[in-house]
mmCIF file of C-alpha atoms and ligand atoms in Angstrom:
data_model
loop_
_atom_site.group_PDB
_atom_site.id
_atom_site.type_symbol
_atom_site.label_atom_id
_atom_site.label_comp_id
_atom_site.label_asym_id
_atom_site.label_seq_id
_atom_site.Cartn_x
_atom_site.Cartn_y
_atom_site.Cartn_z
ATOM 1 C CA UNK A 1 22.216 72.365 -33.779
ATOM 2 C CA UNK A 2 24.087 74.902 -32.898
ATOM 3 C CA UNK A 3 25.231 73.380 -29.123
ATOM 4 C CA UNK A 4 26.067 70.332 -31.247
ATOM 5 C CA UNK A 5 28.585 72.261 -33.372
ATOM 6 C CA UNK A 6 30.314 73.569 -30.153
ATOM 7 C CA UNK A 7 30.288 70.217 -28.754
ATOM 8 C CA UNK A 8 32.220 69.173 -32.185
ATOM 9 C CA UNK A 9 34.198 72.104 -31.423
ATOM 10 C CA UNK A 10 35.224 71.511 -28.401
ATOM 11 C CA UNK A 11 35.503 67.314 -27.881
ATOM 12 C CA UNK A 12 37.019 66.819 -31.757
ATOM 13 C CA UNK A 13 40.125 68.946 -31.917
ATOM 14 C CA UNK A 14 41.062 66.467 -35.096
ATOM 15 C CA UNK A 15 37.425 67.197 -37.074
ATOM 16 C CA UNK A 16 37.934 71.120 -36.728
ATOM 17 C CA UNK A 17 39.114 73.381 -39.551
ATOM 18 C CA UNK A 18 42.587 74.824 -39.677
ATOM 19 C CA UNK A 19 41.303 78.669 -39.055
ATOM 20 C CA UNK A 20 38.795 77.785 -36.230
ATOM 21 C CA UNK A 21 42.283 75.521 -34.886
ATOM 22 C CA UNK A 22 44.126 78.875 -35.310
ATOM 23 C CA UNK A 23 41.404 80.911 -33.493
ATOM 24 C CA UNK A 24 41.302 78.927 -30.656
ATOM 25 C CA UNK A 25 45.371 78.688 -30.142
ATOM 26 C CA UNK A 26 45.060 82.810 -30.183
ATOM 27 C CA UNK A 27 42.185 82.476 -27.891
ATOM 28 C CA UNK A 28 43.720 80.022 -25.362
ATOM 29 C CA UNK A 29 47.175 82.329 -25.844
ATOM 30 C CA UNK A 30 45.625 85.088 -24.779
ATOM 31 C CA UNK A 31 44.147 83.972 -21.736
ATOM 32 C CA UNK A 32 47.324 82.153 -20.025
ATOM 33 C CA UNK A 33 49.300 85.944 -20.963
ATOM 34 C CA UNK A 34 46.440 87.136 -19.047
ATOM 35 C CA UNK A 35 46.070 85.287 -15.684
ATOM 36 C CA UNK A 36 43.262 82.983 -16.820
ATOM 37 C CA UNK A 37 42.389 80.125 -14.985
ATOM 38 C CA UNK A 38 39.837 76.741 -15.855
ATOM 39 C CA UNK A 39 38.643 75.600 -12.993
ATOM 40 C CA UNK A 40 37.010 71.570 -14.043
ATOM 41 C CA UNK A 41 34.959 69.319 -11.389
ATOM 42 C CA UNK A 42 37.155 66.337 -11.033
ATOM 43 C CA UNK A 43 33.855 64.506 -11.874
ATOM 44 C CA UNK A 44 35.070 63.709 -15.459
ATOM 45 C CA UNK A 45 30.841 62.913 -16.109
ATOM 46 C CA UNK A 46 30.003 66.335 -15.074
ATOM 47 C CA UNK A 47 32.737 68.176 -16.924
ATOM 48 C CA UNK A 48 30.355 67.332 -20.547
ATOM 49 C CA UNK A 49 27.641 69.552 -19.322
ATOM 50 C CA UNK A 50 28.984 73.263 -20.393
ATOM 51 C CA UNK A 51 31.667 76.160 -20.185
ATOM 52 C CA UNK A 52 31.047 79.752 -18.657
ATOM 53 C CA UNK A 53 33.308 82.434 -19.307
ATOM 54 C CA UNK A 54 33.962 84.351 -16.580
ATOM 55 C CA UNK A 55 35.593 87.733 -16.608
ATOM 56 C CA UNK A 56 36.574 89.336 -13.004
ATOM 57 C CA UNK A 57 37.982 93.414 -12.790
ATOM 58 C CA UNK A 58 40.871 92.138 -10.338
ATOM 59 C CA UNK A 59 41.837 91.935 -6.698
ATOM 60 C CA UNK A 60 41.439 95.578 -5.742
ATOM 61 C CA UNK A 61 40.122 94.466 -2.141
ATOM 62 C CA UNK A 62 38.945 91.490 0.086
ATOM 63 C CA UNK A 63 35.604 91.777 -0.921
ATOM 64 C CA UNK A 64 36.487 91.383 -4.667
ATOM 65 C CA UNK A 65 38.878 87.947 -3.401
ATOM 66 C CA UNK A 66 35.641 87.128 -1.897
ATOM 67 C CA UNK A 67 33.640 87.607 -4.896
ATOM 68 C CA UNK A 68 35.890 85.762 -7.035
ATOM 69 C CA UNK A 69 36.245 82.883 -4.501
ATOM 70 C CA UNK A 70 32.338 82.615 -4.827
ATOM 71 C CA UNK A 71 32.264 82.291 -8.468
ATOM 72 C CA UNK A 72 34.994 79.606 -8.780
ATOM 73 C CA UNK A 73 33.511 77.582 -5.808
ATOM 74 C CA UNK A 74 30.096 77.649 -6.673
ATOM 75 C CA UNK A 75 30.890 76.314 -10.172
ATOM 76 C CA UNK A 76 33.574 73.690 -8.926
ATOM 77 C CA UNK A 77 30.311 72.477 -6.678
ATOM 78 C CA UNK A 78 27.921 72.503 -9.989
ATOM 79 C CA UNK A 79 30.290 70.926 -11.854
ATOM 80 C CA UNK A 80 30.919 73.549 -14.607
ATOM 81 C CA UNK A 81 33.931 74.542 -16.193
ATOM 82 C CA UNK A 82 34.532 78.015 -15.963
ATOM 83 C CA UNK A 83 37.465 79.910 -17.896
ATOM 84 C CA UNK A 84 38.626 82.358 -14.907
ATOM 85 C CA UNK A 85 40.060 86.014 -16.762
ATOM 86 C CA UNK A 86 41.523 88.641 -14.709
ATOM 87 C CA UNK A 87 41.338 91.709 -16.010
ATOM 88 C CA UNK A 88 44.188 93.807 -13.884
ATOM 89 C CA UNK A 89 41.698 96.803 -13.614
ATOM 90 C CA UNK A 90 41.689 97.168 -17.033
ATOM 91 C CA UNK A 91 38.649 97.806 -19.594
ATOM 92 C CA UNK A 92 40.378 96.852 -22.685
ATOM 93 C CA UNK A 93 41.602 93.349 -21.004
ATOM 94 C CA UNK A 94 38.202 92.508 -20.284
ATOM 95 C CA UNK A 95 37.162 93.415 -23.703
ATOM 96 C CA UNK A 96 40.159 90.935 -25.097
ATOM 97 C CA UNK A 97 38.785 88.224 -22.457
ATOM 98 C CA UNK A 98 35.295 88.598 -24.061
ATOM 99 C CA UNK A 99 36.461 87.829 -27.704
ATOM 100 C CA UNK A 100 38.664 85.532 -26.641
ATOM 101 C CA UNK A 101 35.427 83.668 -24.730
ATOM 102 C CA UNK A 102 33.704 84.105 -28.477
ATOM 103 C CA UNK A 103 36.150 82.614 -29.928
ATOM 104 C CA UNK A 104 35.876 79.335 -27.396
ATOM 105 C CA UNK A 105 32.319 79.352 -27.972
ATOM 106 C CA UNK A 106 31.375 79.384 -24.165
ATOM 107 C CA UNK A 107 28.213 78.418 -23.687
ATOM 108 C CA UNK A 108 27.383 81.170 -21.564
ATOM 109 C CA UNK A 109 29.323 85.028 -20.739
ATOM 110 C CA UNK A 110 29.587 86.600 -17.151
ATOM 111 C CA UNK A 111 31.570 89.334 -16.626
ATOM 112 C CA UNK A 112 31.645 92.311 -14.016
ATOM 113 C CA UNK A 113 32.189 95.243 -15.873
ATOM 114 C CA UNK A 114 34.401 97.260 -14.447
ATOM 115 C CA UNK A 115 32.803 100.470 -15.657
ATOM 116 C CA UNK A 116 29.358 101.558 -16.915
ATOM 117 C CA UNK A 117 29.930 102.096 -20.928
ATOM 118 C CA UNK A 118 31.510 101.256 -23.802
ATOM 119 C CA UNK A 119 30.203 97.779 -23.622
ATOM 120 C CA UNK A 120 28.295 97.460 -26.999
ATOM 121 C CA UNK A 121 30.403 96.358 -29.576
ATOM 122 C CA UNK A 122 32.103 93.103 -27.953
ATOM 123 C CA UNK A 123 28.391 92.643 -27.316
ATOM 124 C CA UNK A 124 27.233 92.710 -30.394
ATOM 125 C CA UNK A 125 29.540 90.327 -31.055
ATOM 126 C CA UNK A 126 28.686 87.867 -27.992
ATOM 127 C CA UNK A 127 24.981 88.358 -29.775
ATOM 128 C CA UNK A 128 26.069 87.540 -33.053
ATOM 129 C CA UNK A 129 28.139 84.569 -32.229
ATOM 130 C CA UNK A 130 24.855 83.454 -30.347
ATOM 131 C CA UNK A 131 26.204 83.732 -26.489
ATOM 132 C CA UNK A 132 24.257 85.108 -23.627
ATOM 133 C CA UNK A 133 25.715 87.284 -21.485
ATOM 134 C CA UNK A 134 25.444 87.588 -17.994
ATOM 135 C CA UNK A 135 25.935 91.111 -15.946
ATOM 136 C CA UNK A 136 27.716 90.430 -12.305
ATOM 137 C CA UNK A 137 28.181 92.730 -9.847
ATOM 138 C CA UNK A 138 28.056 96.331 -11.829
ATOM 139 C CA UNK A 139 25.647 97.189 -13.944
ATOM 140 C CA UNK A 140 26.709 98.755 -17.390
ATOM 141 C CA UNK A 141 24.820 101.381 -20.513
ATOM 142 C CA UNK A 142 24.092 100.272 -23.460
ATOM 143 C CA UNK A 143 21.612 101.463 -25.753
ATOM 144 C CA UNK A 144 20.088 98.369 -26.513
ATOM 145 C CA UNK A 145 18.853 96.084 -23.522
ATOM 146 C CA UNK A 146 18.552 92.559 -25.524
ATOM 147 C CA UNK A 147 22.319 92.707 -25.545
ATOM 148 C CA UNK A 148 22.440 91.216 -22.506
ATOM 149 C CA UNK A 149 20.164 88.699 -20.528
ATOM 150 C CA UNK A 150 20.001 90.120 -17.199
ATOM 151 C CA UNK A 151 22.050 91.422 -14.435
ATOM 152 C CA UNK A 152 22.895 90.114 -10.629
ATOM 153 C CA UNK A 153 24.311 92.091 -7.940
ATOM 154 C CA UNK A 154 23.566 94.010 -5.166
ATOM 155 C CA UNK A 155 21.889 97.225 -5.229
ATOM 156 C CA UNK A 156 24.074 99.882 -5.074
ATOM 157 C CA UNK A 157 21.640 103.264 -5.181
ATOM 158 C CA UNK A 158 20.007 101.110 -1.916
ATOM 159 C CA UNK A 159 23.330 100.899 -0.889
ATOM 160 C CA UNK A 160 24.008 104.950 -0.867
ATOM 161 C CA UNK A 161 20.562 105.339 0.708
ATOM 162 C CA UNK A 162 21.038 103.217 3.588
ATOM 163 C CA UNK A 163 24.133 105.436 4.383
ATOM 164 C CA UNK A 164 22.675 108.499 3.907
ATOM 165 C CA UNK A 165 19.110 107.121 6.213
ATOM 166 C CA UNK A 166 21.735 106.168 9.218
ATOM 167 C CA UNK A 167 23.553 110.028 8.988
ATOM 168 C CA UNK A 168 20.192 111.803 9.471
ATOM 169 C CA UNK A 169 19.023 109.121 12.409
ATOM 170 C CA UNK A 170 22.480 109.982 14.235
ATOM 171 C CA UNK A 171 22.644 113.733 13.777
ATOM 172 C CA UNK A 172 18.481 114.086 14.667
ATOM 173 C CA UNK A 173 18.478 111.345 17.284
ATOM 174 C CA UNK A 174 21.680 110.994 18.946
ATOM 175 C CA UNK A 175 23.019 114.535 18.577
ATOM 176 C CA UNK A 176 23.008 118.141 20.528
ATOM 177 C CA UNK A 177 20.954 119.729 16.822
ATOM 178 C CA UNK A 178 21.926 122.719 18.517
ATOM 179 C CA UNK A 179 25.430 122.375 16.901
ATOM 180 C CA UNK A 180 24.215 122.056 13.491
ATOM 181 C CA UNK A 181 21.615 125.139 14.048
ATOM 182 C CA UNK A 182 24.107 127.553 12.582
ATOM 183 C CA UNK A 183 25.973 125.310 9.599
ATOM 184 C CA UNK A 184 25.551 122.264 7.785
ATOM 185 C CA UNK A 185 27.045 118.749 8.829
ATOM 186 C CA UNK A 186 29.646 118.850 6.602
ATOM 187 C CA UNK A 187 30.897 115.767 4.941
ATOM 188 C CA UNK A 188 33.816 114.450 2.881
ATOM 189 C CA UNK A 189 32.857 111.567 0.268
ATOM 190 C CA UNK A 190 35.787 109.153 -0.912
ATOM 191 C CA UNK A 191 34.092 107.453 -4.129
ATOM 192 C CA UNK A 192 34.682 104.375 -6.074
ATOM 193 C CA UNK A 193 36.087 104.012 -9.111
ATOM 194 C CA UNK A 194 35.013 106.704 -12.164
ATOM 195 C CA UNK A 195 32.332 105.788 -14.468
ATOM 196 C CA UNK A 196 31.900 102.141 -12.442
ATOM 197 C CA UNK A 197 27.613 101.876 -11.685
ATOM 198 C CA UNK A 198 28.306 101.358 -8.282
ATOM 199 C CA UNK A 199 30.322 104.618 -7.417
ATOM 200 C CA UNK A 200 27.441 106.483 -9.670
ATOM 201 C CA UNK A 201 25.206 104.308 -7.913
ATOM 202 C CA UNK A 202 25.822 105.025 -4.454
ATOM 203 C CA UNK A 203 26.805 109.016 -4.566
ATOM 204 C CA UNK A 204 23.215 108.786 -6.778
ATOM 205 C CA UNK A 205 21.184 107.092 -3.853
ATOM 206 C CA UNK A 206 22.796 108.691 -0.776
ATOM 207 C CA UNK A 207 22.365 112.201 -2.513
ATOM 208 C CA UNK A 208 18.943 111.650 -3.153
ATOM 209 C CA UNK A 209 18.288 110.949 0.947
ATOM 210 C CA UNK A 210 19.689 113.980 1.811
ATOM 211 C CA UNK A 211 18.010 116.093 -0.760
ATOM 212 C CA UNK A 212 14.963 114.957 1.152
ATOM 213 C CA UNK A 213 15.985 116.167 4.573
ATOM 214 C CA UNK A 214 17.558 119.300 3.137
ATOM 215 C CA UNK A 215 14.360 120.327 1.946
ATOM 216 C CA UNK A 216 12.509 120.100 4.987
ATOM 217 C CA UNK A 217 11.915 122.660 7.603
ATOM 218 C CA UNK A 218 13.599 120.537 10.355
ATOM 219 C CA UNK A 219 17.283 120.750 10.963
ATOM 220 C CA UNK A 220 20.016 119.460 11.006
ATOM 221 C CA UNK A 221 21.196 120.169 7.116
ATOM 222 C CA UNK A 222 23.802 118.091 5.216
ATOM 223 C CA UNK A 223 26.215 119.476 2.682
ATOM 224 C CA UNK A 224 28.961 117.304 0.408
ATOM 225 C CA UNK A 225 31.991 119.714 0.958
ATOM 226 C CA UNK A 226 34.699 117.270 -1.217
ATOM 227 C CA UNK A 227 34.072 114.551 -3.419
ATOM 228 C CA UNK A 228 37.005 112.178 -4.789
ATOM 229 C CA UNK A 229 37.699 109.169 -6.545
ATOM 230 C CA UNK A 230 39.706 106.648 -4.381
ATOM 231 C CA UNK A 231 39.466 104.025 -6.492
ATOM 232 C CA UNK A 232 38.158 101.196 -3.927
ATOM 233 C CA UNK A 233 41.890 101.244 -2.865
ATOM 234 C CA UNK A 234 42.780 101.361 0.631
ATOM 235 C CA UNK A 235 46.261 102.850 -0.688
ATOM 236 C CA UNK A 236 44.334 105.476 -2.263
ATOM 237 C CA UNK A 237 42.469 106.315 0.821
ATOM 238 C CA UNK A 238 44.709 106.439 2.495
ATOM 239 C CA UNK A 239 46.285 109.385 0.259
ATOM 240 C CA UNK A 240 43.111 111.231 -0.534
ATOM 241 C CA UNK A 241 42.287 111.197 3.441
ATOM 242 C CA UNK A 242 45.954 112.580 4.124
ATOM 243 C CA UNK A 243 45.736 114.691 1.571
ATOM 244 C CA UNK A 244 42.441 116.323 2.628
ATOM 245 C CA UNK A 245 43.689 116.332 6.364
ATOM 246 C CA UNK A 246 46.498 118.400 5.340
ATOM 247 C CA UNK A 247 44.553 120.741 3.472
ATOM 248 C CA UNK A 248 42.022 123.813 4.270
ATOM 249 C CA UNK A 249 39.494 121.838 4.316
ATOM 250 C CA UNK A 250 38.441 122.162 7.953
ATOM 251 C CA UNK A 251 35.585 120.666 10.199
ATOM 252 C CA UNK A 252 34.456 117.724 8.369
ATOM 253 C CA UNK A 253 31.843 115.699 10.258
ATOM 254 C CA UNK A 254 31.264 112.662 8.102
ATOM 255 C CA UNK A 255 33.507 110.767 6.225
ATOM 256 C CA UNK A 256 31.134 108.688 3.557
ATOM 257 C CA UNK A 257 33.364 105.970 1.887
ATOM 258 C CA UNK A 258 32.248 104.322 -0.978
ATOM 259 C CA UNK A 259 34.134 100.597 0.247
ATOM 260 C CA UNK A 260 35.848 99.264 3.456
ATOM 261 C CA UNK A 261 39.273 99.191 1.765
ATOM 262 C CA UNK A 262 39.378 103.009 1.247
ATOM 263 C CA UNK A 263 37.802 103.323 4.803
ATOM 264 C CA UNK A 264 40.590 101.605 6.625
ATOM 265 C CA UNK A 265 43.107 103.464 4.936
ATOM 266 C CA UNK A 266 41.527 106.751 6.093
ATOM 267 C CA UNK A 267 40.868 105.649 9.155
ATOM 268 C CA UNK A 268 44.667 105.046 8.918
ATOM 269 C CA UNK A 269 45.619 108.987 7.946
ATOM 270 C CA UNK A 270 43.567 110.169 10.462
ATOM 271 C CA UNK A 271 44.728 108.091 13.415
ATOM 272 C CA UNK A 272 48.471 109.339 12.337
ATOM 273 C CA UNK A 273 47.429 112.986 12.993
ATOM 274 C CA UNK A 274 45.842 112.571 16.225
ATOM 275 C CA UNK A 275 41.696 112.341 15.075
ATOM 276 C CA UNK A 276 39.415 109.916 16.338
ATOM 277 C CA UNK A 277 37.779 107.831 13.800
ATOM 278 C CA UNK A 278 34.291 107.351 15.219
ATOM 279 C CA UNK A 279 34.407 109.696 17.276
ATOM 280 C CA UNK A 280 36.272 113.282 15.600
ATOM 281 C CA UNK A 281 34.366 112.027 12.424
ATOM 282 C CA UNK A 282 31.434 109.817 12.000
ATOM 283 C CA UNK A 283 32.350 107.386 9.493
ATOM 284 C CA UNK A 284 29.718 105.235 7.264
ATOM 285 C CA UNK A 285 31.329 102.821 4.857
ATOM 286 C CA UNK A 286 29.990 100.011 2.774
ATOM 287 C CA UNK A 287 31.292 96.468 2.117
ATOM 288 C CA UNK A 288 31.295 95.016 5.657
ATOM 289 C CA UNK A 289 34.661 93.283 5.478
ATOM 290 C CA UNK A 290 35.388 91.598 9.064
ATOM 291 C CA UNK A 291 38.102 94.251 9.264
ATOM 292 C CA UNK A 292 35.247 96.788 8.720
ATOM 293 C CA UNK A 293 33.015 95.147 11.491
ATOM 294 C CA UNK A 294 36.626 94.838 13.523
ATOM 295 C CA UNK A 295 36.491 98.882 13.472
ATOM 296 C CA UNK A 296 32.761 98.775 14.137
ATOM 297 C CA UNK A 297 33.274 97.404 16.969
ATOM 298 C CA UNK A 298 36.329 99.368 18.124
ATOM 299 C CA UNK A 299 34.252 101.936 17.606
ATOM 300 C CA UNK A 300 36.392 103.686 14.783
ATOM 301 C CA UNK A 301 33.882 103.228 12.071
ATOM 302 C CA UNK A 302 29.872 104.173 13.029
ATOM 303 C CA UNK A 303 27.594 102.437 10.103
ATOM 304 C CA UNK A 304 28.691 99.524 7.270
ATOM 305 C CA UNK A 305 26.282 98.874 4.872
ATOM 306 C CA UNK A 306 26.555 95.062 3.992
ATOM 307 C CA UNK A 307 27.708 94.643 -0.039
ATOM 308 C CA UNK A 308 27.314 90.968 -0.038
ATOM 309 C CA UNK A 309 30.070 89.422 -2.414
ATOM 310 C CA UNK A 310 28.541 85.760 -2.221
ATOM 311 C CA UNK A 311 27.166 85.959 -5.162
ATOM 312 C CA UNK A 312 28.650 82.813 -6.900
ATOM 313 C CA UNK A 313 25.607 80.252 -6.519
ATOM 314 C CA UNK A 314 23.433 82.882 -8.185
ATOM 315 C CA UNK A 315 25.754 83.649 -10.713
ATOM 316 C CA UNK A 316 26.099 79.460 -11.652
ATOM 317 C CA UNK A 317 22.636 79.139 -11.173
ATOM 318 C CA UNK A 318 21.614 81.719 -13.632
ATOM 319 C CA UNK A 319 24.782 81.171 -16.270
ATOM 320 C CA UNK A 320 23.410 77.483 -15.779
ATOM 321 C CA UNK A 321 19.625 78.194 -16.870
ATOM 322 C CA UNK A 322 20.809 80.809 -19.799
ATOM 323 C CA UNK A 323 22.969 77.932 -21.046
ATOM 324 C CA UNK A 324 19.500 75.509 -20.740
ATOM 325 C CA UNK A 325 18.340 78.158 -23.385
ATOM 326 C CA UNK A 326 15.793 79.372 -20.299
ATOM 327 C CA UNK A 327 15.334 82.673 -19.827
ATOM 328 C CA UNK A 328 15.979 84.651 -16.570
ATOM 329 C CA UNK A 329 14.846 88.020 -14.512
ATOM 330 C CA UNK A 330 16.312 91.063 -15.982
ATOM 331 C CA UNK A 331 17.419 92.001 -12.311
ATOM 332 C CA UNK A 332 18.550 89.768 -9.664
ATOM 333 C CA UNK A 333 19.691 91.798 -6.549
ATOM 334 C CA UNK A 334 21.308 90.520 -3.611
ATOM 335 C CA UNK A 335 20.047 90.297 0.418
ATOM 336 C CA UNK A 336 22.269 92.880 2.151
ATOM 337 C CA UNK A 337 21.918 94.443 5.474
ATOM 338 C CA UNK A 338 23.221 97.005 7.423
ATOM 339 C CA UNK A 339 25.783 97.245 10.609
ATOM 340 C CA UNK A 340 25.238 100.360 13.075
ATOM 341 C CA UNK A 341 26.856 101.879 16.036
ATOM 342 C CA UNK A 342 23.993 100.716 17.945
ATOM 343 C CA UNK A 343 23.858 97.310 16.833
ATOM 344 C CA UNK A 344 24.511 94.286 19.357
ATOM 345 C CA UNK A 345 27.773 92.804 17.848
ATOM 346 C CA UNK A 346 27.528 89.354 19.843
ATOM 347 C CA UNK A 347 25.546 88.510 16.551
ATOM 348 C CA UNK A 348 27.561 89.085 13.774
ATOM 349 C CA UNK A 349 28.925 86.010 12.896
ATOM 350 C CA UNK A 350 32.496 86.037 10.637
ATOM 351 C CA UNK A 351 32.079 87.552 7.806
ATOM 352 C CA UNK A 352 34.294 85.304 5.456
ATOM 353 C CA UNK A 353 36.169 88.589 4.020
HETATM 354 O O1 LIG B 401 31.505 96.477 -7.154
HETATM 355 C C1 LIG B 401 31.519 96.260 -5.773
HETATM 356 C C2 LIG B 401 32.617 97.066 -5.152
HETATM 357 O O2 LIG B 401 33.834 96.794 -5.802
HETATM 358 C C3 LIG B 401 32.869 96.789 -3.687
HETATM 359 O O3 LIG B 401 32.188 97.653 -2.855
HETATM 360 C C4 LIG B 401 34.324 97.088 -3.598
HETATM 361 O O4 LIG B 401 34.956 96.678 -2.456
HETATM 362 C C5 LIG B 401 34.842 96.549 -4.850
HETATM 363 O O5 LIG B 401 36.044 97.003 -5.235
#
């Protein structure tokens, strides 16, 4: 009944009351301020079957164009009209997208929450206007689970893990431990963006590693000397790495980077002042942009820990079955893989970001 009503809605503009006519003016309004997009099959057949909103953070890095490239292909190849909102890094604009998707009536809500909380009232309202909601990318807190119908991304505490596994293969297999008898391996962490899953995420999992080897007998020990947000901007790493360069903070070992973009621009800082990347300072990063595996293979960056952004045909595919009134796994994660020092790089194809 209720998809019958939206399909009123949406195909009868002249059978629709005055307020609902109103709502959706606001609605579409909002979304052209905003930087939305629809993106329609040109199969005018196909273009009946049903409407995703789809809320992206921005265009902080390649892997987020990537990401956002995935979503609008993979639903241009389905056939499904998607309303595109870019949210400029902002909470509250995603929050305006999401009422503005209610007030559509899209069939189905994805959205990649930029940070963890404060999700639960425009919820609520998805849930009371009779909407699923789809999680992409980051995973958020909310008190009540049924609020949303399940999440797909990668997994980001993996993600930490996998860099923190490679650092204690390199400094017990490939390194003199007769160095790091007397002090720790000392490393700098550039983090994501506050309060986002994934930078909790992956600080979470790559502590928990080295906990593990800290409390063994066996040397070599790691310790987190400095710990900053960087955003996931390369600008920003490039400022927090200068910044740290320039400060007392002496012998750093490791530089653990929470994406490529920050990466490159420390790598950046720290070619400027005469340190080799690589080499002065093992660096792990995760993302695996091809200018990340570029570095890899320069040398300049020692581990990447794949965070694969192609997540669009799982996205559509799931959005797709929600909107089918089928229900889906609470948790979809992503294949990702890993990129070391060690690897044989005549078999890593282009990345694609
Ligand atoms: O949420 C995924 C992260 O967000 C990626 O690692 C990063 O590049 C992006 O900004």
């Amino acid at each position: 009944m209720k998809s019958i009503l939206r399909s009123i809605f949406r195909n009868t503009v002249f059978r629709i009351s005055i307020l609902n006519f109103v709502i959706l003016c606001l609605a579409l309004q909002s979304m052209v301020l905003s930087g939305c997009q629809r993106s329609q099959s040109t199969d005018s057949s196909e273009t009946e079957s049903f409407i995703i909103g789809f809320s992206q953070i921005g265009a902080e890095s390649a892997w987020r164009l990537r990401n956002t490239q995935s979503v609008q292909d993979a639903a241009a190849e389905a056939g499904i009209q998607l309303i595109y909102f870019n949210a400029e890094q902002k909470q509250e604009n995603q929050i305006r997208a999401i009422r503005s998707f209610i007030a559509y009536q899209v069939d189905v809500i994805a959205f990649v929450p930029i940070v963890s909380d404060g999700w639960m009232h425009v919820l609520e309202e998805a849930q009371y206007a009779g909407i699923p909601v789809l999680i992409c990318d980051r995973e958020i807190n909310v008190s009540n689970e049924n609020l949303y119908a399940g999440f797909i991304g990668t997994n980001s505490e993996q993600e930490g893990r996998n860099a923190a596994g490679y650092l204690i293969q390199k400094f017990i297999e490939y390194n003199d431990q007769e160095t790091f008898f007397n002090r720790s391996i000392r490393i700098v962490e550039l983090s994501g963006t506050e309060g986002s899953s994934v930078a909790i995420n992956r600080a979470l999992g790559f502590r928990e590693v080295l906990a593990e080897q800290n409390a063994r007998a066996e040397y070599p020990k790691f310790e987190i000397i400095y710990s900053e947000s960087g955003d996931f901007l390369r600008s920003k790493g490039y400022e927090l790495m200068s910044l740290i360069l320039d400060s007392n903070i002496n012998d750093i070992d490791v530089v653990y980077s929470h994406n490529d973009s920050m990466t490159l621009g420390a790598i950046e800082a720290m070619k400027e002042r005469g340190i080799r990347p690589g080499t002065d300072i093992v660096i792990v990063s995760i993302d695996a942009e091809q200018a990340a595996i570029e570095a890899l293979r320069r040398g300049e960056i020692n581990f990447v820990v794949e965070c694969n952004p192609n997540q669009g045909p799982d996205i559509i595919r799931l959005a797709s079955m929600l909107a089918q009134g089928e229900s889906i796994p609470r948790i979809t994660y992503m294949h990702s893989r890993v990129f070391s020092e060690w690897d044989d790089f005549s078999y890593i194809l282009p990345r694609g970001y």
